[in-house]
Coordinates of C-alpha atoms and ligand atoms in Angstrom, one line a residue:
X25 CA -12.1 -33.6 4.1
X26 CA -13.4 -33.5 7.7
X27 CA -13.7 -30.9 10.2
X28 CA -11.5 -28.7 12.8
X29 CA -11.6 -27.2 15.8
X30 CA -11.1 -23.2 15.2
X31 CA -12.0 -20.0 16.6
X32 CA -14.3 -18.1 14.5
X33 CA -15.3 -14.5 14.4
X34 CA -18.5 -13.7 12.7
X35 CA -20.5 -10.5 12.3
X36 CA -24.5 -9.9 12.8
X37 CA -26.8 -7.3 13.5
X38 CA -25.5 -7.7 17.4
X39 CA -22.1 -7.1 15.7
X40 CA -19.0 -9.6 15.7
X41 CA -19.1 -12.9 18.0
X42 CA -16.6 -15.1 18.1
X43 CA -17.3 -19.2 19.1
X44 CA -15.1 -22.2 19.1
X45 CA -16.4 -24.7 17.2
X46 CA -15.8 -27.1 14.1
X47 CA -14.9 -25.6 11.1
X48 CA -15.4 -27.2 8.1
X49 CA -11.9 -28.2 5.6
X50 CA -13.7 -27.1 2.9
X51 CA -14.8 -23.6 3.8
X52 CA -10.8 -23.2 4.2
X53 CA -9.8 -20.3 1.4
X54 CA -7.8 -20.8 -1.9
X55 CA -3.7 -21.4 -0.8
X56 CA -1.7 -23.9 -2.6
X57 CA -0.5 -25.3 0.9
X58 CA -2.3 -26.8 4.1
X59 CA -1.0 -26.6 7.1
X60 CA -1.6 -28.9 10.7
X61 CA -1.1 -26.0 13.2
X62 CA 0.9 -26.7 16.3
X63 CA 1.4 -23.5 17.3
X64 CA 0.0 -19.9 17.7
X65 CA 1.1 -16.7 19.0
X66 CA -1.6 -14.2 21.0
X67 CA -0.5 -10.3 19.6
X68 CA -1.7 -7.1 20.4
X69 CA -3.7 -7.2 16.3
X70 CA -5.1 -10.7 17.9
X71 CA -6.7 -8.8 20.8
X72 CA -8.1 -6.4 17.9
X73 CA -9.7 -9.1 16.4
X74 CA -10.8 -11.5 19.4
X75 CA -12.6 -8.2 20.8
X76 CA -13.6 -6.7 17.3
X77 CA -11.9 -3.8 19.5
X78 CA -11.0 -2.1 16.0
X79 CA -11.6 -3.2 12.7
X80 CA -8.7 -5.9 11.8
X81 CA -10.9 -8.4 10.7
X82 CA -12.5 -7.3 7.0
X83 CA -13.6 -10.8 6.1
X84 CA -16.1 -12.7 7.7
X85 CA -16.5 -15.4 8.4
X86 CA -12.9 -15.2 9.8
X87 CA -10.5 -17.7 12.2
X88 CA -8.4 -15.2 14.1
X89 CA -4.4 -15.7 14.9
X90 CA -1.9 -13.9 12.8
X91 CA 0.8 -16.6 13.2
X92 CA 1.7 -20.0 13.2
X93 CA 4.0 -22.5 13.3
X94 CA 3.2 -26.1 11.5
X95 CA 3.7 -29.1 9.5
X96 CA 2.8 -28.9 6.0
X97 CA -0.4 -31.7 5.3
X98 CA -0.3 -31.1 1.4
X99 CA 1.3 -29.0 -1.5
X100 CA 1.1 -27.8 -4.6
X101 CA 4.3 -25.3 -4.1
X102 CA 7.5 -27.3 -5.0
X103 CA 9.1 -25.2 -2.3
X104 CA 7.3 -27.1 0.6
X105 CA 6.4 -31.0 0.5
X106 CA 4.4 -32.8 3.4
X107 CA 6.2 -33.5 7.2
X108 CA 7.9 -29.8 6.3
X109 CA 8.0 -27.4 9.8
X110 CA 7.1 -23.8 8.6
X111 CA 6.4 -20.8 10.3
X112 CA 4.0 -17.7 9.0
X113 CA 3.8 -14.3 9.7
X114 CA 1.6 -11.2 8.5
X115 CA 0.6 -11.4 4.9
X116 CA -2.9 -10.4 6.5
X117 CA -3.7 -14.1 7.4
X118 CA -6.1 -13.6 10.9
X119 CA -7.5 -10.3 9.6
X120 CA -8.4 -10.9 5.4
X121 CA -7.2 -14.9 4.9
X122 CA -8.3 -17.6 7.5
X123 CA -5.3 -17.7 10.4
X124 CA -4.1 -19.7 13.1
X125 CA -6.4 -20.5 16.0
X126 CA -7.3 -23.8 14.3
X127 CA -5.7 -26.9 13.8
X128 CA -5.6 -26.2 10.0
X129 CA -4.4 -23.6 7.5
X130 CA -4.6 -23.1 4.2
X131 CA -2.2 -20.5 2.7
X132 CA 0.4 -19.0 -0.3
X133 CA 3.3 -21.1 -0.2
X134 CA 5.0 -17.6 -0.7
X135 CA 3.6 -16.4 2.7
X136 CA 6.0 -19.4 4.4
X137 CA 9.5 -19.6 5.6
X138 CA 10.6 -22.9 6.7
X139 CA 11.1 -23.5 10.4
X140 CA 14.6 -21.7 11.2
X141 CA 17.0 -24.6 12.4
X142 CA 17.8 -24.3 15.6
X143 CA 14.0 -23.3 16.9
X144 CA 11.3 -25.4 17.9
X145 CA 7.8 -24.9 16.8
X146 CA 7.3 -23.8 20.2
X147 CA 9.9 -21.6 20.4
X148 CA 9.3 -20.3 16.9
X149 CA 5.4 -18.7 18.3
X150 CA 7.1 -17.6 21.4
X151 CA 8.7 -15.1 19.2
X152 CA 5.9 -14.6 16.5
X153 CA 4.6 -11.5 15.1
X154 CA 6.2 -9.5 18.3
X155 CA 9.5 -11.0 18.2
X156 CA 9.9 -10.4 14.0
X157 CA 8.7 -7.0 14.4
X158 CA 11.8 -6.3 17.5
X159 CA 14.0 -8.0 15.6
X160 CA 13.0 -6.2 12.6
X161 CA 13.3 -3.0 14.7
X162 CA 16.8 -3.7 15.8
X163 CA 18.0 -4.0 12.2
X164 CA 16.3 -1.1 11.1
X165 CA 18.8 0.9 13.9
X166 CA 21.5 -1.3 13.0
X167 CA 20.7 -0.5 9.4
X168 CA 20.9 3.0 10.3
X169 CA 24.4 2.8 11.3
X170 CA 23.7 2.6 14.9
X171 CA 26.0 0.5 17.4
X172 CA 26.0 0.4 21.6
X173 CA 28.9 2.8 21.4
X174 CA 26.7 6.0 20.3
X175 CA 25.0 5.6 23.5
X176 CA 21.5 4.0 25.4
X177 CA 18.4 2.8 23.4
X178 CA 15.1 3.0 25.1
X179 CA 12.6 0.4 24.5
X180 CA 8.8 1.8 25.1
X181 CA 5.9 -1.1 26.0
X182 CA 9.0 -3.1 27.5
X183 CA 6.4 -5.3 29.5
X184 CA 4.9 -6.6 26.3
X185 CA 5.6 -9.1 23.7
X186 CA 7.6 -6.6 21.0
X187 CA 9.2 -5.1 24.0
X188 CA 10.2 -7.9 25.9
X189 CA 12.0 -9.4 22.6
X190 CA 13.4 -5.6 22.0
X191 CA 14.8 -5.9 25.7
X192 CA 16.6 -9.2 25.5
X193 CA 17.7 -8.5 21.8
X194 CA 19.4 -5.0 22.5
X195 CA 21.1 -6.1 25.8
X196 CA 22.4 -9.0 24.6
X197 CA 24.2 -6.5 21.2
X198 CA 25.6 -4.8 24.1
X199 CA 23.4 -2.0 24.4
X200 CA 22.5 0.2 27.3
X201 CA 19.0 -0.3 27.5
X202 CA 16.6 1.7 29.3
X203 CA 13.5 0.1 29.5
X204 CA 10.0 2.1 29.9
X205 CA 7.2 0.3 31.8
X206 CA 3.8 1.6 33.3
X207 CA 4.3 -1.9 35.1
X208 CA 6.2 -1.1 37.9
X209 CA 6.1 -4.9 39.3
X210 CA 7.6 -5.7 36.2
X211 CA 11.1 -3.9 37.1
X212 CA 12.4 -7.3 38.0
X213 CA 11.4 -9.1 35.1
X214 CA 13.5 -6.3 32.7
X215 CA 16.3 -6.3 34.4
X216 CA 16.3 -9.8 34.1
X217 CA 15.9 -9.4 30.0
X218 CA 18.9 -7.5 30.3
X219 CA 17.4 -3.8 31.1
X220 CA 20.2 -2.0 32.5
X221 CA 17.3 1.2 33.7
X222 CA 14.1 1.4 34.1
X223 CA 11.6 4.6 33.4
X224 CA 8.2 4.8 34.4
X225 CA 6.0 5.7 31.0
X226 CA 3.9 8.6 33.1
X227 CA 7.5 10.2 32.2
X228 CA 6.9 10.1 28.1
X229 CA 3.2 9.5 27.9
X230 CA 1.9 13.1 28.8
X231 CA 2.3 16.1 26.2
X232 CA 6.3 17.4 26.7
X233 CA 8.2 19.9 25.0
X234 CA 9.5 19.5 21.1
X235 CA 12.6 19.2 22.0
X236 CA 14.3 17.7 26.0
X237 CA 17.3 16.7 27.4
X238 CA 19.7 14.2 24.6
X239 CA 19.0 10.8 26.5
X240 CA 19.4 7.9 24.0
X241 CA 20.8 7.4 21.1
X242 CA 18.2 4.4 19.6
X243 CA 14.9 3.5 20.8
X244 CA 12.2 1.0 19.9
X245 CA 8.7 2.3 20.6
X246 CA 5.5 -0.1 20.5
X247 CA 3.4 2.7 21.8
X248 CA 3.2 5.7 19.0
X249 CA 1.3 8.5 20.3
X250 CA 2.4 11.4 22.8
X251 CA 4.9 8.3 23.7
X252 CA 6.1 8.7 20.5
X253 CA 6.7 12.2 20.3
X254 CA 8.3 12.6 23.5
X255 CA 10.6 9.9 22.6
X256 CA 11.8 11.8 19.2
X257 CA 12.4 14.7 21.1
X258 CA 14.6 12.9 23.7
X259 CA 16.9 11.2 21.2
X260 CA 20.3 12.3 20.5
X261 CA 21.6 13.9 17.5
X262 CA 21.5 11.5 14.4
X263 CA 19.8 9.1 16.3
X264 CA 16.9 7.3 15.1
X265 CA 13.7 5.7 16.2
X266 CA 12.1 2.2 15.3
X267 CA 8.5 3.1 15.3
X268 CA 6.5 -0.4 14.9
X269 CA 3.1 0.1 17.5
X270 CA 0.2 2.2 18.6
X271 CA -0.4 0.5 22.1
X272 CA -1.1 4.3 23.1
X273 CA -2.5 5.5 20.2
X274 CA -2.4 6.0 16.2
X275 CA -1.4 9.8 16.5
X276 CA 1.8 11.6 17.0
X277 CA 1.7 14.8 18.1
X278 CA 4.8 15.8 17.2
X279 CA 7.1 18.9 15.5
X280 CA 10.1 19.1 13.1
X281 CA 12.1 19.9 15.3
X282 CA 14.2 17.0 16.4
X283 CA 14.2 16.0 12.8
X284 CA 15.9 19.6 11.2
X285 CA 17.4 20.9 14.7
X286 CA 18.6 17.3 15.7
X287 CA 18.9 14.7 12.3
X288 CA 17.0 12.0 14.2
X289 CA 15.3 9.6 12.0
X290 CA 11.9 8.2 12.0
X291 CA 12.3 4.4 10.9
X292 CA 8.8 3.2 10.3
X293 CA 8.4 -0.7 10.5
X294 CA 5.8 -3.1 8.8
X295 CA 6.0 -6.8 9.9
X296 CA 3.3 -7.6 7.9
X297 CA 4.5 -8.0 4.2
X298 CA 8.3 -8.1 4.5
X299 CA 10.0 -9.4 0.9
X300 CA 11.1 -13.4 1.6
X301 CA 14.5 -12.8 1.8
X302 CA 14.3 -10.5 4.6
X303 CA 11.6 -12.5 5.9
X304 CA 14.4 -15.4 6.0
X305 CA 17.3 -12.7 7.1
X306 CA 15.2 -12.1 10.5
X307 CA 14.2 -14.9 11.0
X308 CA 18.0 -16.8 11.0
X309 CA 18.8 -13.7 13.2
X310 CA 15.6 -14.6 15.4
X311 CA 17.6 -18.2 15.8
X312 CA 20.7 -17.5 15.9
X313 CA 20.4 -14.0 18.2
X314 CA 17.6 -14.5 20.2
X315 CA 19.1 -15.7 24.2
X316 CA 16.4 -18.8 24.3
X317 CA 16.4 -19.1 28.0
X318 CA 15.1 -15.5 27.7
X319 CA 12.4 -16.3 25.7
X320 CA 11.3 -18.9 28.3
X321 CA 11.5 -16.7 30.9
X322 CA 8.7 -14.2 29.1
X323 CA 6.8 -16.7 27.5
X324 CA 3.6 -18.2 29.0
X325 CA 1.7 -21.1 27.7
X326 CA -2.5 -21.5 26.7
X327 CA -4.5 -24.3 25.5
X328 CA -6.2 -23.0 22.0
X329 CA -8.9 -23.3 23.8
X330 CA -8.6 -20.6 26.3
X331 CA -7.1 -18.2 24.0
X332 CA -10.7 -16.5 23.8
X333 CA -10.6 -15.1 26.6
X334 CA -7.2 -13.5 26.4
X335 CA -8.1 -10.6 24.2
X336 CA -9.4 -8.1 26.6
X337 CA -6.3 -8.6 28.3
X338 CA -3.7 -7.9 26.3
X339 CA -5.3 -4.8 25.3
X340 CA -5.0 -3.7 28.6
X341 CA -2.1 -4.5 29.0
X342 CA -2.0 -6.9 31.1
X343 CA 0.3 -10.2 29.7
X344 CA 3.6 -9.5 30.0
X345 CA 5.4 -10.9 27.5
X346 CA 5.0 -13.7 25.1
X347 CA 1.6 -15.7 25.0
X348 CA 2.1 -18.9 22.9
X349 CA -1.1 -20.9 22.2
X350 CA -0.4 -24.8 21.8
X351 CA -3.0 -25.9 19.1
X352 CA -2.1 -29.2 18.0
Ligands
NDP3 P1 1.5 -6.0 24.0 O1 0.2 -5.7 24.5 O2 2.2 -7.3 24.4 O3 2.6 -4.8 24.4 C1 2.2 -3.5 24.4 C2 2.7 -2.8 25.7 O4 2.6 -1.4 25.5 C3 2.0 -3.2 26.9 O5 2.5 -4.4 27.5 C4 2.4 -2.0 27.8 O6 3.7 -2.1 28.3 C5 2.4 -0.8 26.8 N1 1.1 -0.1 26.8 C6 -0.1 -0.6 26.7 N2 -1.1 0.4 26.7 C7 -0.4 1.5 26.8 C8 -0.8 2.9 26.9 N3 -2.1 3.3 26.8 N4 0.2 3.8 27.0 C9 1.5 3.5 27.0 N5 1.9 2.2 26.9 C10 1.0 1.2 26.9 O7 1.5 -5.9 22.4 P2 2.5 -6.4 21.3 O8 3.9 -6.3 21.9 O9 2.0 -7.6 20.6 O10 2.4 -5.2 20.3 C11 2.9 -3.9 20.6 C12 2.4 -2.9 19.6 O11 3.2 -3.1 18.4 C13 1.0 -2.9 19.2 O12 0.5 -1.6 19.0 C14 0.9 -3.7 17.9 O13 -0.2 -3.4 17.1 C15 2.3 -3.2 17.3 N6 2.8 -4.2 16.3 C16 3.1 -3.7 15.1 C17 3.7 -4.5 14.2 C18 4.1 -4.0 12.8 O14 4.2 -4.7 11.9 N7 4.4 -2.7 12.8 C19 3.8 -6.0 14.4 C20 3.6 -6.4 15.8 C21 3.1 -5.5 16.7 P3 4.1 -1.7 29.8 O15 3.1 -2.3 30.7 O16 5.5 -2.3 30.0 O17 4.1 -0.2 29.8

């Protein structure tokens, strides 16, 4: 066993610090299958940890990066033998178990799916955590019974990397999507997803009444928070909203009333521990779905190296779109 290079996070009496530097193979946890890393994803949770922002890391030491994509190195799972392209997702790897900025991963067999055909590695991070959980979001309204004919579906954070996914996704099902930005530069870049309107966020993120004007029928919100509530009371009778985020905030200052006076629906959405079959279900949805010269267009590329530095950022919102961090 040798070493790595890896982004660690580590706590003292200054508090957490993070370093890149060699990380030892055998100071990798217990997993029954190793993993050469090609490719990472940079999340919102990843800022959360690269800053120590808000407490998402509870083991320490700890390698942040809640996805990969990779080849498996060695098993013990029958389901996965060595030269295998995987992808992982969630299962609290980056925050609990040792994650993905490094060029080696040790994890459950049960936490993998294999690479969906049709995907590069690449292409597969490019997506990651953000793209599952729109995709995710999009079935949960589909699930719901919802289709383009009952009327617009709004998409909240639409700059960002659930958003931008929940864009291109939703337009290309046929939907009328409004998309709400605080980035007004980034009007462009929506309509080119496939947005179809734009609303400046000022519009939902202030306190409103419990109940507005019917304006869409579905919505994906990454934001929770006075976002949130204002975008419950603005959905149409028996609509529903996909709520996955908390770029605003962890509250929701909401009422009943658009869920007794109106029979919309509340779909909450957890990417992080999704049952294997599903897992799989999204993911061949993610390939199949998924308009991949649209995911070029919002993706941007970083050397694991310079990942870092990137957390600050996408807390404040500042990367539109995809990050995907080339480790290998
Ligand atoms: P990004 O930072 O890429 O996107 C978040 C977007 O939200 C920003 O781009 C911005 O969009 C908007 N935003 C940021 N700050 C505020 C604010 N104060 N008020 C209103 N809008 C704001 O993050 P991700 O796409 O990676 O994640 C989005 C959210 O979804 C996060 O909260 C994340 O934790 C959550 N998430 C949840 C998962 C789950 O399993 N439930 C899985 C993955 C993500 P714009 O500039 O266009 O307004």
């Amino acid at each position: 066993m040798g070493t790595f290079k890896a982004w660690v996070v580590e706590k003292g009496e200054g508090g957490q610090s993070l370093t890149f530097r060699d990380f030892d193979e055998a100071d990798l946890m217990a997993g029954d299958v190793t993993v050469r890393v090609t490719h990472s994803g940079l999340n919102y949770k990843d800022g959360l940890a690269l800053t120590g922002r808000s407490p998402v890391v509870r083991r320490f030491p700890m390698i942040p990066g809640i996805d990969f994509a990779g080849v498996v190195e060695a098993s013990d799972d029958p389901a996965y033998e060595p030269g295998d392209a995987v992808v992982l997702t969630g299962w609290g790897v980056g925050e609990t178990h040792l994650g993905a900025y490094a060029e080696r991963a040790r994890v459950k067999g049960g936490w993998l799916v294999p690479l969906p055909a049709g995907l590069s590695p690449e292409q597969a991070m490019a997506i990651g955590t953000a793209g599952y959980t729109a995709m995710l979001s999009v079935m949960a309204l589909e699930a719901h019974g919802l289709a383009p004919g009952d009327g617009p579906a709004l998409v909240t954070g639409a700059s960002g990397g659930v958003g931008s996914v929940a864009v291109t996704l939703l337009a290309r099902a046929g939907w009328h999507v409004i998309a709400s930005t605080g980035r007004e530069s980034e009007a462009e870049y929506l309509r080119g997803l496939g947005a179809a309107e734009i609303l400046d966020r000022a519009e939902l993120s202030i306190p409103g009444k419990p109940l507005g004007k019917e304006r869409w029928a579905a919505a994906v919100d990454s934001v929770g928070s006075t976002t949130l509530a204002n975008v419950l009371a603005q959905t149409r009778a028996d609509g529903a909203v996909a709520a996955c985020g908390l770029a605003q905030g962890m509250d929701l200052p909401t009422s009943v009333a658009p869920f007794i006076l109106r029979g919309v629906s509340l779909l909450g959405i957890n990417s992080v521990t999704t049952p294997l079959p599903k897992r799989r279900a999204v993911w061949d949805r993610l390939a199949s779905d998924l308009d991949l010269d649209k995911l070029a267009a919002m993706t941007t590329r970083v050397p694991l190296a310079e990942v870092g530095a990137l957390g600050e950022a996408i807390l404040a919102g500042q990367v539109r779109g995809r990050t995907v961090v080339a480790v290998g």
